[in-house]
mmCIF file of C-alpha atoms in Angstrom:
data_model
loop_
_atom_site.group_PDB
_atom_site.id
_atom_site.type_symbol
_atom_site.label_atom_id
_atom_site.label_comp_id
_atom_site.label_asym_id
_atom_site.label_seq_id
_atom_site.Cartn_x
_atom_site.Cartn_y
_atom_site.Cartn_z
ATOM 1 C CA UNK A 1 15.295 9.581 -62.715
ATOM 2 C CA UNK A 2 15.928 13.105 -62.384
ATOM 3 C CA UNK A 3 13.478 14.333 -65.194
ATOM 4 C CA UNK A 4 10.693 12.238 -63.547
ATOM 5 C CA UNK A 5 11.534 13.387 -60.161
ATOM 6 C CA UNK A 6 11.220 17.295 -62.030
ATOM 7 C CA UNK A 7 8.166 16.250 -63.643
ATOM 8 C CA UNK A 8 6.744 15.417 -60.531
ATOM 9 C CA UNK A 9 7.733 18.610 -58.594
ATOM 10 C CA UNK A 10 6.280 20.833 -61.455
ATOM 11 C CA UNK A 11 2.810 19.385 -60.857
ATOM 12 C CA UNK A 12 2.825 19.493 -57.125
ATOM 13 C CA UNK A 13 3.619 23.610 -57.911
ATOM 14 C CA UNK A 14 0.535 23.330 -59.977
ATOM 15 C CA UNK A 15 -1.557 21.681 -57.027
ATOM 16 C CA UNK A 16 -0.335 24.356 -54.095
ATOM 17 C CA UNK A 17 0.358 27.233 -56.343
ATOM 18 C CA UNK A 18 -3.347 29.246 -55.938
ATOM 19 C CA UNK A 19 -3.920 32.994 -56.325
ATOM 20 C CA UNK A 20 -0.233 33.737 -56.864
ATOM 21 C CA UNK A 21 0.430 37.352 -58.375
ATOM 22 C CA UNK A 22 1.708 37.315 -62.086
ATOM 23 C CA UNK A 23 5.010 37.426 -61.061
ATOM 24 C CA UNK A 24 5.915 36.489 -57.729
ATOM 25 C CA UNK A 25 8.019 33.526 -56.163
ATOM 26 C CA UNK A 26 7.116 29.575 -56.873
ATOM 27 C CA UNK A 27 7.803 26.818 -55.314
ATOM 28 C CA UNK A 28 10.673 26.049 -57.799
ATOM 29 C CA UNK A 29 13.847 27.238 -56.911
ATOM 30 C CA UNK A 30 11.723 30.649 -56.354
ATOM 31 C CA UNK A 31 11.418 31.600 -59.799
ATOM 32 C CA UNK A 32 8.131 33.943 -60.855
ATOM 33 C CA UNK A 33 4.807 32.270 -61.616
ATOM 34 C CA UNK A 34 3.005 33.541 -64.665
ATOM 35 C CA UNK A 35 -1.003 33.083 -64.299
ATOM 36 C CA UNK A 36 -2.521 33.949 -68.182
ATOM 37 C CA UNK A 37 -0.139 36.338 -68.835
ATOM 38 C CA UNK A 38 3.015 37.494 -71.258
ATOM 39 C CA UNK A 39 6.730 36.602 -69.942
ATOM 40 C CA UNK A 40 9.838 38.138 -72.178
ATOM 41 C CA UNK A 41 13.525 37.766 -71.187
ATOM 42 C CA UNK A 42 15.040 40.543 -72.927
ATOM 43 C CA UNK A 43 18.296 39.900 -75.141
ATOM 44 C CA UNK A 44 21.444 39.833 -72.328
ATOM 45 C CA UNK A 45 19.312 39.595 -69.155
ATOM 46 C CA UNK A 46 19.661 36.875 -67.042
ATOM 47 C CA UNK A 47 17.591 35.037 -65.287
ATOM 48 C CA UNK A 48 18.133 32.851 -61.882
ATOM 49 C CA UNK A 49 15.919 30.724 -60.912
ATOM 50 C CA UNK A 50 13.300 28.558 -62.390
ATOM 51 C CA UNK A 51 10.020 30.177 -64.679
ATOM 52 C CA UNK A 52 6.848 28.591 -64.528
ATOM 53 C CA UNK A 53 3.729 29.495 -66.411
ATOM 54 C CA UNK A 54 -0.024 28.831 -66.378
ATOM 55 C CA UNK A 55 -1.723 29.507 -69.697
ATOM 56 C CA UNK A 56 0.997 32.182 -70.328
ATOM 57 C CA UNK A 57 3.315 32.809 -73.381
ATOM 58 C CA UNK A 58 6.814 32.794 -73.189
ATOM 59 C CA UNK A 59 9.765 34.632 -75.284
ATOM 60 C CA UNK A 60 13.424 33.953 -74.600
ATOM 61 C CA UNK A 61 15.634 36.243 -76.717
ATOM 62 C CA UNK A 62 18.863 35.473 -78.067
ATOM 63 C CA UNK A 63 21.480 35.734 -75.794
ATOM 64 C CA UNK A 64 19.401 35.539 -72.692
ATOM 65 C CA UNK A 65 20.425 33.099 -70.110
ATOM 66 C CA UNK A 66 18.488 31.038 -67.454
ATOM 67 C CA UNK A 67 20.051 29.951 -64.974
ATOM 68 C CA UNK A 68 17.011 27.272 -64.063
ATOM 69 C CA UNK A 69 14.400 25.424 -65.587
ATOM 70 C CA UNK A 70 10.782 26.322 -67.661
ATOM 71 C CA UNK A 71 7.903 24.712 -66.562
ATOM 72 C CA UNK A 72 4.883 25.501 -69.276
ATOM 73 C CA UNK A 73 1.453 24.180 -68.433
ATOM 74 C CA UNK A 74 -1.027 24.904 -71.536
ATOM 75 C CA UNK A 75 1.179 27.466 -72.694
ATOM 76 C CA UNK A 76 3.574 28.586 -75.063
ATOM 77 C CA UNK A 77 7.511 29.089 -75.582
ATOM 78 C CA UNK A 78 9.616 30.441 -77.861
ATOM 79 C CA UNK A 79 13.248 29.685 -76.986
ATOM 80 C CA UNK A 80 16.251 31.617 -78.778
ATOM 81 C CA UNK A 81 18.676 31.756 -75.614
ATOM 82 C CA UNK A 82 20.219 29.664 -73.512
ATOM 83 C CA UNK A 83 18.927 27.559 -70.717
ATOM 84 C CA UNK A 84 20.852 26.117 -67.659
ATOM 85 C CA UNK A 85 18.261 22.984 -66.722
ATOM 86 C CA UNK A 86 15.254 21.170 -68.481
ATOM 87 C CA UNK A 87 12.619 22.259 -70.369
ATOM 88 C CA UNK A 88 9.403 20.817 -69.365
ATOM 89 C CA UNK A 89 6.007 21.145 -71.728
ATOM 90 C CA UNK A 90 2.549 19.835 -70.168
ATOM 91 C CA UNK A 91 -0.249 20.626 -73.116
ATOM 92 C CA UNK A 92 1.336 23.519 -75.011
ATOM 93 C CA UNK A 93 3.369 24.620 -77.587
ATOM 94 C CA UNK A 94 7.252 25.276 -77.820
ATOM 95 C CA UNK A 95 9.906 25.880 -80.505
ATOM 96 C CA UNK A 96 13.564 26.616 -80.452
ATOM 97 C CA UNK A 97 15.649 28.896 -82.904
ATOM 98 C CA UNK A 98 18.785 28.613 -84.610
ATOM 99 C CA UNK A 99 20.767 30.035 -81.642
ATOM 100 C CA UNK A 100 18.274 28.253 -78.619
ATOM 101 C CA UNK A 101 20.303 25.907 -76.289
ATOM 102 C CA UNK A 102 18.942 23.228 -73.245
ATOM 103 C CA UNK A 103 21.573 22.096 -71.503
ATOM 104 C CA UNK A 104 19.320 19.998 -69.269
ATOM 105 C CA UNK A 105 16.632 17.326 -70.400
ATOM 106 C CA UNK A 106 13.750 18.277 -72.890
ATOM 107 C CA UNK A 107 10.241 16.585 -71.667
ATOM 108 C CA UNK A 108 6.700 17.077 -73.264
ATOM 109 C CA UNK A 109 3.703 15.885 -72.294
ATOM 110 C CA UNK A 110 0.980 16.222 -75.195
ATOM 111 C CA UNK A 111 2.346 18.613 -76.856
ATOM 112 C CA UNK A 112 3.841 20.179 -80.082
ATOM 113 C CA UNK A 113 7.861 20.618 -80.254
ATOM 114 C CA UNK A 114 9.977 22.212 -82.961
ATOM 115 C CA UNK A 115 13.308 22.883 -83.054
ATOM 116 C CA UNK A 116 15.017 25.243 -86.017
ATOM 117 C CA UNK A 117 18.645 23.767 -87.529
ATOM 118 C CA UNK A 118 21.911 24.895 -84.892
ATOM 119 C CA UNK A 119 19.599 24.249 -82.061
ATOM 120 C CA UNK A 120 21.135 22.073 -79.025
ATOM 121 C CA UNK A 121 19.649 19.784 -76.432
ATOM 122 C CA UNK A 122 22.723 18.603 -74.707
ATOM 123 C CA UNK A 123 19.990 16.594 -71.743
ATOM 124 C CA UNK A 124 17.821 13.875 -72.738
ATOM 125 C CA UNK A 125 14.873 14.463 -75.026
ATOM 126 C CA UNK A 126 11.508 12.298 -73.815
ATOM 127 C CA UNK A 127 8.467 12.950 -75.875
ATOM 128 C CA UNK A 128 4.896 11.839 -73.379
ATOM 129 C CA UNK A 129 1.844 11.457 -75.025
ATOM 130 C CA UNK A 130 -1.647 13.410 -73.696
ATOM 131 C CA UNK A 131 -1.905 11.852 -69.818
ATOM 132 C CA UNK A 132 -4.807 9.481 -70.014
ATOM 133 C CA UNK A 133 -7.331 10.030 -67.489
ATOM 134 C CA UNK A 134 -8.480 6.981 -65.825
ATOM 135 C CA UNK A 135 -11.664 6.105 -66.013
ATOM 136 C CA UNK A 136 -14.242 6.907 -63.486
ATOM 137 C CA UNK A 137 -15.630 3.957 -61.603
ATOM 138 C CA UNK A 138 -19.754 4.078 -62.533
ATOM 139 C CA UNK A 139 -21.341 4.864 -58.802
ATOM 140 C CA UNK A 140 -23.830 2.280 -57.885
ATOM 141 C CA UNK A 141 -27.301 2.956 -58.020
ATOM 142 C CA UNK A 142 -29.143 5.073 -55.383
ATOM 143 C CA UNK A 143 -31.262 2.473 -53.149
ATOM 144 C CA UNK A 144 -35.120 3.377 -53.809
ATOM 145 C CA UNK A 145 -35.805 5.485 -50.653
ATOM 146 C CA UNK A 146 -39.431 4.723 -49.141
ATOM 147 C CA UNK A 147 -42.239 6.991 -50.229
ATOM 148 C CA UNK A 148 -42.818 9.809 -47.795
ATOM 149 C CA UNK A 149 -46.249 9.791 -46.432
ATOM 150 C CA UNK A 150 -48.665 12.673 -47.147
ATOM 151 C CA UNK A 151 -49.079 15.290 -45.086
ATOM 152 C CA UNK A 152 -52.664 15.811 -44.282
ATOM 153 C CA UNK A 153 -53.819 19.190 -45.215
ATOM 154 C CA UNK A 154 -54.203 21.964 -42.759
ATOM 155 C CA UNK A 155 -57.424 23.741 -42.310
ATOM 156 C CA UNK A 156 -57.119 27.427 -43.686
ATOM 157 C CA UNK A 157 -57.977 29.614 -40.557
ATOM 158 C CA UNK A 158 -61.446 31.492 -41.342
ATOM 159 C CA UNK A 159 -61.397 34.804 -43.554
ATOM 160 C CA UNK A 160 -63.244 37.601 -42.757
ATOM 161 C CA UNK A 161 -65.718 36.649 -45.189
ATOM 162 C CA UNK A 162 -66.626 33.374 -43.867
ATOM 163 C CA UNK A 163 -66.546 34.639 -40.048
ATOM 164 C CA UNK A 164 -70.103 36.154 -39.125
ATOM 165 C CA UNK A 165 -68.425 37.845 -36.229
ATOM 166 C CA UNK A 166 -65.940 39.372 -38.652
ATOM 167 C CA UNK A 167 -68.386 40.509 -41.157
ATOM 168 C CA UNK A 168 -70.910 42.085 -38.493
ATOM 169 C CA UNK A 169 -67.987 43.794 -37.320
ATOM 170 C CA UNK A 170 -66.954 45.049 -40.975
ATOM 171 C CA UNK A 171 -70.352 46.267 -41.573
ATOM 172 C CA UNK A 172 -70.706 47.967 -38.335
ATOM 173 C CA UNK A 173 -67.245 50.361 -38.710
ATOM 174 C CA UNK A 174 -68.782 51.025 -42.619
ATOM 175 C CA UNK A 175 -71.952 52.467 -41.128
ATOM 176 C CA UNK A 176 -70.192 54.130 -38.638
ATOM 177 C CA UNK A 177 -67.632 55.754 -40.717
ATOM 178 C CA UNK A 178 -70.625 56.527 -43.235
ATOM 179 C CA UNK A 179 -72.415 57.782 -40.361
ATOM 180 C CA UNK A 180 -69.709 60.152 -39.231
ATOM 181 C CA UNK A 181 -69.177 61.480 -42.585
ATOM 182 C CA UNK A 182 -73.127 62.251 -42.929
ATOM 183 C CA UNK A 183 -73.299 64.510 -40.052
ATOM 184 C CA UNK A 184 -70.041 66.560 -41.207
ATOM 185 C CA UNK A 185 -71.375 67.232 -44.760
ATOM 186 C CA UNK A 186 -75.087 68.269 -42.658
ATOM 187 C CA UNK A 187 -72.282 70.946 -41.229
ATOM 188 C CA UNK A 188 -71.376 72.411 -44.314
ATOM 189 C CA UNK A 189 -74.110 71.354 -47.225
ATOM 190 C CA UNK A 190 -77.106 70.515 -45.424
ATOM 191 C CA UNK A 191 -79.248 73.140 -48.122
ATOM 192 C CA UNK A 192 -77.772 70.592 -51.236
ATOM 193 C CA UNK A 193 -78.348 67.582 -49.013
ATOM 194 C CA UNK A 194 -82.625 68.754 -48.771
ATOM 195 C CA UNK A 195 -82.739 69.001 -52.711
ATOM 196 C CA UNK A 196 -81.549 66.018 -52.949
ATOM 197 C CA UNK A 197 -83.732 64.399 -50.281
ATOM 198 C CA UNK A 198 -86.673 66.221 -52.206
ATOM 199 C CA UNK A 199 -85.592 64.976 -55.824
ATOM 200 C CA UNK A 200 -85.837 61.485 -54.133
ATOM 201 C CA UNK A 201 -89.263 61.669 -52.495
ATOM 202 C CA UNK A 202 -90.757 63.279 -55.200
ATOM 203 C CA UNK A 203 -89.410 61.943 -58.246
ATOM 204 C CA UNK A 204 -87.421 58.439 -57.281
ATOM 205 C CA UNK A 205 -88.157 56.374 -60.600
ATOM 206 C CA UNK A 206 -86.700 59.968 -62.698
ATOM 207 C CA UNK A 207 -84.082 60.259 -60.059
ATOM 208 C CA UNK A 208 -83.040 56.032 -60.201
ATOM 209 C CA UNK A 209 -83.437 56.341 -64.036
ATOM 210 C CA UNK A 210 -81.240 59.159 -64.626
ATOM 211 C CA UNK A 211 -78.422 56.957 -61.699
ATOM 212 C CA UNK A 212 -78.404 53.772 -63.974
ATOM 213 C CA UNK A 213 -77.382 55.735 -66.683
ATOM 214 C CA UNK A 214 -74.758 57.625 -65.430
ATOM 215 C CA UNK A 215 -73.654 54.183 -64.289
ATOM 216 C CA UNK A 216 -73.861 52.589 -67.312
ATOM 217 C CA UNK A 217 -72.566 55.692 -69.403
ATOM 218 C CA UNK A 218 -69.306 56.150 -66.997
ATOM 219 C CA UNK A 219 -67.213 53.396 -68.338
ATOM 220 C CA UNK A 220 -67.691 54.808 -72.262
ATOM 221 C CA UNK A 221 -67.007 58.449 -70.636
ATOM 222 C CA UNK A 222 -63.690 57.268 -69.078
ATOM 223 C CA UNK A 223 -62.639 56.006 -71.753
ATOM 224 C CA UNK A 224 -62.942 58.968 -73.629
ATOM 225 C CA UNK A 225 -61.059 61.093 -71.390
ATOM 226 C CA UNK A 226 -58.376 57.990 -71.314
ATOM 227 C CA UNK A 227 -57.728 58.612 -74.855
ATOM 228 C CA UNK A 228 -57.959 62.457 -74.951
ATOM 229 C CA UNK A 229 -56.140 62.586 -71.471
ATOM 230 C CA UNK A 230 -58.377 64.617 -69.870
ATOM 231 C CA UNK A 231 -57.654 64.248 -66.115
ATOM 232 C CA UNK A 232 -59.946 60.492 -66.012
ATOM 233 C CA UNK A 233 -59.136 60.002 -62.563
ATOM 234 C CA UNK A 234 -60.994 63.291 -61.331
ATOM 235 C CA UNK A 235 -64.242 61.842 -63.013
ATOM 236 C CA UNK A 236 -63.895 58.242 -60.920
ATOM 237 C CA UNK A 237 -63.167 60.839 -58.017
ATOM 238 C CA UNK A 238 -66.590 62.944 -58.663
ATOM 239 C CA UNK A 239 -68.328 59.882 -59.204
ATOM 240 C CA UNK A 240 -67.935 58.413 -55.732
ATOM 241 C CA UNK A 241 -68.246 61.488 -53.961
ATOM 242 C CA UNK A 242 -71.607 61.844 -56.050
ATOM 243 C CA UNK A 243 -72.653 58.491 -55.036
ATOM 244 C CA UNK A 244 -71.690 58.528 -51.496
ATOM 245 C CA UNK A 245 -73.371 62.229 -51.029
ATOM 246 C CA UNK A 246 -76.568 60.717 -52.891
ATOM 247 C CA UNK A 247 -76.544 57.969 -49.761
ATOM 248 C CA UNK A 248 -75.898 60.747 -47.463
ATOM 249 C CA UNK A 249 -78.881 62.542 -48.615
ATOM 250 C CA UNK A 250 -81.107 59.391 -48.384
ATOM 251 C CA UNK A 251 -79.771 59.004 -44.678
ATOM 252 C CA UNK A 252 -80.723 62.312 -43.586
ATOM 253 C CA UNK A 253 -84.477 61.924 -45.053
ATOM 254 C CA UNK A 254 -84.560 58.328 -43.360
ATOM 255 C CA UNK A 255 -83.290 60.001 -40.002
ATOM 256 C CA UNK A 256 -85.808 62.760 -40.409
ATOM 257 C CA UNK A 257 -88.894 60.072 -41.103
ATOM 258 C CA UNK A 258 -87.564 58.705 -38.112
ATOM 259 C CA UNK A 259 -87.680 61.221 -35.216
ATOM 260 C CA UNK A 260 -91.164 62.207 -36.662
ATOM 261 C CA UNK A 261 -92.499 58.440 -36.725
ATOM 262 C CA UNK A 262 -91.372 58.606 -32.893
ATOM 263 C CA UNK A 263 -92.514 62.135 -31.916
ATOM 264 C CA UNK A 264 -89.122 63.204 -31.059
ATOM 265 C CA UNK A 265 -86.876 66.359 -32.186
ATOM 266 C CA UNK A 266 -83.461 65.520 -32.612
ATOM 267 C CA UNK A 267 -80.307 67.859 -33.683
ATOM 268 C CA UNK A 268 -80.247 67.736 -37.460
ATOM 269 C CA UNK A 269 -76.483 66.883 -37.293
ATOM 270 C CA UNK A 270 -77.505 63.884 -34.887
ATOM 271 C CA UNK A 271 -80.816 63.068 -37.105
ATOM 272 C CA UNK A 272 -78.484 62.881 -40.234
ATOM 273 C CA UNK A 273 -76.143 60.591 -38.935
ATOM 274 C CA UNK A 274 -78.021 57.974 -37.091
ATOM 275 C CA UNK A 275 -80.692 58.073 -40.329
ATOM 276 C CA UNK A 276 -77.465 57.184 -42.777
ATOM 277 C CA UNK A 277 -76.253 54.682 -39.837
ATOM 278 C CA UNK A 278 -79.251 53.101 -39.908
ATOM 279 C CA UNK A 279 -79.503 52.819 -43.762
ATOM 280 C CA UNK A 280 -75.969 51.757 -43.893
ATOM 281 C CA UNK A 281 -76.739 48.958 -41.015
ATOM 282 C CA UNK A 282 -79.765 47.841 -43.040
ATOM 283 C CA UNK A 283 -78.208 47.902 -46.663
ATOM 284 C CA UNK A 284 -74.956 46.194 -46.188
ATOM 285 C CA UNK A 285 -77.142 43.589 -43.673
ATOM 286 C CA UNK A 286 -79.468 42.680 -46.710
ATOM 287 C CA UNK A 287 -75.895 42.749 -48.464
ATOM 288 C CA UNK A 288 -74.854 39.340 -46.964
ATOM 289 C CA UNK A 289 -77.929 37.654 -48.948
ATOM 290 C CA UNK A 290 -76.274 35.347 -51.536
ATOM 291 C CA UNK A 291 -76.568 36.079 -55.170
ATOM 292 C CA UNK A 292 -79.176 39.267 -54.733
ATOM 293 C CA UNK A 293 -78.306 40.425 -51.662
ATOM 294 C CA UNK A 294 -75.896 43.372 -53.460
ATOM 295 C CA UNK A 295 -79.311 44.522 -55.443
ATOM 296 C CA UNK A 296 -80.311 46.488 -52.699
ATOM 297 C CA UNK A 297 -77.239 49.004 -51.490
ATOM 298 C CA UNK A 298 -76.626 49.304 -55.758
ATOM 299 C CA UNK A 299 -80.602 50.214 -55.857
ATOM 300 C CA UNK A 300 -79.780 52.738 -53.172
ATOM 301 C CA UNK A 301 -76.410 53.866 -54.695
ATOM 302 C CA UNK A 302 -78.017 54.354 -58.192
ATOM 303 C CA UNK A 303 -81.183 55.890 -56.681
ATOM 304 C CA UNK A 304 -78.950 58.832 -54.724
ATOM 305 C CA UNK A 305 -76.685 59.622 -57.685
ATOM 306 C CA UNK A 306 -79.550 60.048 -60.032
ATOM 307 C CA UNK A 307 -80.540 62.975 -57.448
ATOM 308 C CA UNK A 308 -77.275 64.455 -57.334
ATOM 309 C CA UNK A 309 -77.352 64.755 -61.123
ATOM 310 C CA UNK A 310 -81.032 66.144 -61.416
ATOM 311 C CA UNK A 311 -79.581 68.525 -58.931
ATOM 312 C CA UNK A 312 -76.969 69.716 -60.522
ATOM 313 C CA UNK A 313 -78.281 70.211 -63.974
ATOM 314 C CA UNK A 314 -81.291 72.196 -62.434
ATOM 315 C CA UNK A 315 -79.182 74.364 -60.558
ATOM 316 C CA UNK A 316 -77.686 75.162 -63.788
ATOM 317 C CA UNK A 317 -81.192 75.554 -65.646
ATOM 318 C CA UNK A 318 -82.778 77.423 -63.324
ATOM 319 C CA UNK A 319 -83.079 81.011 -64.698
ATOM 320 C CA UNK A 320 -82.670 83.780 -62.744
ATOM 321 C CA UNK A 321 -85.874 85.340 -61.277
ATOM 322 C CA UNK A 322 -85.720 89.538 -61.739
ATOM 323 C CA UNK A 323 -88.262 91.424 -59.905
ATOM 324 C CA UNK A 324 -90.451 93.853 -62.100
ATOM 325 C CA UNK A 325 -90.080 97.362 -62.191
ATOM 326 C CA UNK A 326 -91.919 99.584 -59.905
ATOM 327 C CA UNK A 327 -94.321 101.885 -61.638
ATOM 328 C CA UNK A 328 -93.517 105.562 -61.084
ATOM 329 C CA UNK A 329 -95.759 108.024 -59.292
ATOM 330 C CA UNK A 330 -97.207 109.006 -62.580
ATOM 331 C CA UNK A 331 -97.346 106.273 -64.704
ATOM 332 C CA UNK A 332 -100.784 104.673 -64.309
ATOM 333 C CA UNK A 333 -100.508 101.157 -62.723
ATOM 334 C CA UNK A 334 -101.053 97.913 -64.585
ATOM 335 C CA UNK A 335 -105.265 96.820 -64.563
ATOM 336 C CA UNK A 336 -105.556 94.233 -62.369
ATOM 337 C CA UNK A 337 -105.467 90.372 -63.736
#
């Protein structure tokens, strides 16, 4: 009766013993409590009170006394001393040496005992085998729960792209903002802008010509800088600003057609922007056309970078004009052509 009764004690300390320190006071007889750890009772120390261990190992010298009871849950003990109650085992390992005495009751529970010859156990010895876990009743079977009805699908609120009012008002802050940038760069390059304007009038199929190739030669020209490293992203840079200065230019010669078509002489800063204003309006209008309507602002696009380029390689070409030499007052001037 008593070893049952201590049996059942040392697993209620294993069911309210939680987050004890290594070696602090249980709730047997307040021994320590070894968590995973290394407990050694020195030859001639004493110990009082009871010892129990979780996944520990345990070394009782010779002629160390304790004046309690082991409790040894998955762990192991090595016994040479002398112990005052029972020895209790639940899934470990224990042995006793020559010297090693129990005076109280030996009790194992799945577990491996040996005991060296000169050994005592003066209690009772009771060998347990492995607890047997009792089998878990199956749970019954979930009842089928009733389908859950679709949920009808929820209209997507209208993009941009599908609202007219939100694409009118898309394409009118474009021209504006186009606009606006027109009439600074009529500030500041207004000379450039002319050529330009000229190159266009006067020579659009060169001017479109040369624009569809420098389209189609950019990609093979980026990648060429890509693999020499070779700044790449100030050529995508120059090639908008090209492009956006070539639709500048055509602005300013549609704003200038315009004021003369209606008799009227406007500011050039204010001809230049409402001319690219109203050749943004138009472009990006014709730009809502399915399938072809982008043709048009690229036609425009590829038409004013082919004039930036023509301008800037006959800036460069153009030679210098030197004026000839005055004759002196004695040197006989040059018969007449």
């Amino acid at each position: 009766m008593k070893t049952k009764l201590f049996i059942v004690l040392a697993l209620l300390s294993l069911l309210l013993i939680s987050a004890a320190p290594a070696s602090g006071g249980g709730p047997l007889d307040d021994g320590p409590v070894i968590f995973g750890g290394n407990y050694t009772l020195a030859s001639g120390d004493t110990l009082n009170g009871d010892l129990v261990v979780f996944g520990g190992n345990v070394t009782i010298e010779e002629d160390a006394l304790v004046k309690g009871s082991i409790v040894i849950f998955g762990g192991n003990v090595s016994l040479d001393g002398t112990m005052e109650g029972d020895m209790v085992l639940i899934g470990g390992s224990g042995s006793m040496g020559e010297n090693a005495v129990i005076e109280g009751d030996l009790v194992t529970v799945g577990s491996s005992f040996s005991r060296a010859e000169g050994s005592r156990i003066e209690g009772e010895i009771q060998i347990e085998p492995a607890i047997e876990i009792p089998a878990i009743p199956e749970v019954p079977a979930v009842p089928e729960v009733p389908a859950v009805p679709d949920v009808p699908n929820v209209p997507e609120p209208p993009s941009i792209m599908n609202n007219p009012i939100g694409s009118a008002l898309g394409i009118l802050g474009r021209s504006i903002g186009l606009a606006l940038l027109a009439m600074l760069l009529s500030l500041f390059l207004r000379p450039q802008m002319e050529r330009v304007a000229q190159i266009i009038t006067s020579q659009p199929l060169v001017a479109g010509g040369v624009g569809l190739l420098t389209v189609c030669l950019f990609p093979l020209a980026l990648l060429i800088l890509l693999i020499t490293l070779i700044l790449p992203p100030l050529l995508a840079i120059l090639l908008v600003l090209a492009w956006l200065f070539g639709l500048v230019s055509i602005g300013m010669e549609a704003g200038e057609r315009f004021t003369r078509a209606i008799d009227q002489t406007w500011p050039p800063m204010l001809t230049t922007g409402f001319g690219t204003f109203l050749l943004a309006l138009i472009a990006e209008g014709v730009g809502l056309i399915p399938c072809v309507g982008w043709l048009a602002p690229f036609l425009l696009g590829v038409l004013g970078l082919g004039a930036v380029v023509l301008m800037i390689f006959n800036s460069r070409a153009r030679p210098l004009v030197t004026a000839a030499p005055v004759p002196g007052p004695d040197e006989p001037l040059p018969p007449p052509a």
